[in-house]
Every structure is written in structure tokens, then in C-alpha cells.
């Protein structure tokens, strides 16, 4: 029996020695996501502070 009898052309070949690129997110995307989350929370905190100060002055 040869390996060609068990060959499936629809199954992608896997490299056992290297980690696939699909298992990790790109570094630039992670940095951008972190920056957007931090910036979004800073803006939300600033808006909350504006409303808190505005309600206190009434």
C-alpha cells in the first residue's frame, strides 16, 4: 500500500515543525486594538466626568 492511496487533495498539508500563521493575530492589529480600547475608555471616562460635573453644578 502506498501513500497515494490515502492522499486527499482537499485536505491542506500541515507542517509539523512550524507554527501556522493563522493561529496568531498580527502584531500591528494587536497594538491597534489595544490603542483603540485605551483611547475609547479615556474618551468615555472624560464624557462621564463632564456629565458628573454638570449634574453637580445644578
XYZ file of N, CA and C in Angstrom:
174
model
N 0.841 -1.175 0.000
C 0.000 0.000 0.000
C 0.893 1.248 0.000
N 0.593 2.195 -0.865
C 1.393 3.410 -0.950
C 0.646 4.581 -0.312
N 1.373 5.672 -0.127
C 0.760 6.857 0.466
C -0.237 7.514 -0.471
N -0.107 7.286 -1.765
C -1.018 7.924 -2.716
C -2.441 7.392 -2.591
N -2.609 6.212 -2.026
C -3.961 5.671 -1.837
C -4.702 6.411 -0.730
N -3.976 6.963 0.234
C -4.587 7.681 1.355
C -4.547 9.187 1.160
N -4.113 9.660 0.007
C -3.965 11.091 -0.241
C -5.323 11.733 -0.491
N -5.609 12.818 0.193
C -6.845 13.571 -0.009
C -6.467 14.967 -0.493
N -6.752 15.325 -1.745
C -6.336 16.629 -2.268
C -7.064 17.805 -1.628
N -8.177 17.565 -0.961
C -8.933 18.659 -0.356
C -8.447 18.994 1.050
N -7.627 18.143 1.623
C -7.093 18.393 2.948
C -5.759 19.114 2.807
N -5.618 20.313 3.404
C -4.345 21.034 3.271
C -3.227 20.309 4.008
N -2.046 20.405 3.460
C -0.882 19.777 4.086
C -0.479 20.574 5.320
N -0.147 19.896 6.373
C 0.260 20.533 7.631
C 1.760 20.339 7.826
N 2.419 21.399 8.192
C 3.832 21.299 8.554
C 3.916 21.051 10.045
N 4.555 19.998 10.422
C 4.615 19.630 11.835
C 5.635 20.453 12.608
N 6.685 20.926 11.936
C 7.755 21.597 12.650
C 7.528 23.090 12.851
N 6.620 23.702 12.104
C 6.427 25.146 12.232
C 5.002 25.473 12.653
N 4.863 26.572 13.358
C 3.563 27.056 13.801
C 2.885 27.778 12.642
N 1.616 27.529 12.450
C 0.925 28.167 11.329
C 0.700 29.648 11.609
N 0.665 30.431 10.561
C 0.477 31.874 10.676
C -0.950 32.197 11.119
N -1.889 31.309 10.863
C -3.295 31.580 11.159
C -3.611 31.480 12.648
N -2.752 30.885 13.433
C -3.072 30.690 14.852
C -2.818 31.942 15.685
N -2.091 32.930 15.143
C -1.808 34.143 15.900
C -2.301 35.357 15.141
N -2.684 36.393 15.905
C -3.088 37.658 15.282
C -1.825 38.458 14.952
N -1.844 39.234 13.880
C -0.676 40.068 13.568
C -0.405 41.082 14.673
N 0.875 41.371 14.899
C 1.274 42.264 15.990
C 0.694 43.662 15.823
N 0.664 44.178 14.582
C 0.117 45.511 14.345
C -1.351 45.601 14.711
N -2.099 44.529 14.435
C -3.518 44.511 14.778
C -3.719 44.506 16.288
N -2.890 43.773 16.997
C -2.997 43.719 18.455
C -2.690 45.087 19.064
N -1.646 45.749 18.558
C -1.286 47.070 19.077
C -2.384 48.079 18.792
N -2.932 48.049 17.572
C -4.006 48.975 17.214
C -5.257 48.729 18.048
N -5.595 47.466 18.258
C -6.765 47.126 19.065
C -6.588 47.615 20.498
N -5.401 47.424 21.068
C -5.124 47.893 22.424
C -5.212 49.418 22.500
N -4.651 50.106 21.497
C -4.685 51.572 21.498
C -6.121 52.079 21.384
N -6.927 51.464 20.524
C -8.321 51.889 20.381
C -9.108 51.637 21.656
N -8.849 50.516 22.317
C -9.557 50.243 23.571
C -9.183 51.251 24.651
N -7.900 51.562 24.761
C -7.460 52.545 25.763
C -8.032 53.918 25.434
N -7.920 54.335 24.171
C -8.440 55.653 23.772
C -9.953 55.724 23.970
N -10.657 54.665 23.656
C -12.109 54.643 23.846
C -12.499 54.770 25.300
N -11.764 54.101 26.178
C -12.075 54.212 27.603
C -11.710 55.587 28.159
N -10.644 56.179 27.661
C -10.279 57.529 28.105
C -11.359 58.531 27.686
N -11.837 58.439 26.464
C -12.901 59.346 25.984
C -14.185 59.116 26.758
N -14.526 57.852 27.014
C -15.738 57.559 27.781
C -15.628 58.088 29.209
N -14.453 57.950 29.812
C -14.244 58.484 31.158
C -14.339 59.999 31.189
N -13.820 60.660 30.157
C -13.907 62.115 30.082
C -15.358 62.570 29.939
N -16.125 61.881 29.103
C -17.546 62.234 28.959
C -18.305 62.003 30.265
N -17.988 60.913 30.958
C -18.624 60.651 32.245
C -18.287 61.766 33.243
N -17.042 62.199 33.241
C -16.626 63.273 34.127
C -17.367 64.585 33.788
N -17.536 64.882 32.502
C -18.281 66.079 32.115
C -19.724 66.033 32.614
N -20.379 64.890 32.460
C -21.763 64.766 32.922
C -21.840 64.807 34.446
N -20.869 64.206 35.124
C -20.878 64.223 36.590
C -20.691 65.642 37.107
N -19.790 66.391 36.534
C -19.567 67.787 36.945
C -20.774 68.645 36.569
N -21.358 68.389 35.428
C -22.537 69.157 35.002
C -23.733 68.943 35.901
N -23.945 67.731 36.374
C -25.077 67.452 37.271
C -24.803 68.017 38.661
N -23.545 68.111 39.059
C -23.200 68.629 40.375
C -23.436 70.130 40.461
N -23.320 70.834 39.331
C -23.466 72.283 39.333
C -24.917 72.737 39.284
N -25.866 71.858 39.155
C -27.265 72.300 39.087
C -27.853 72.595 40.425
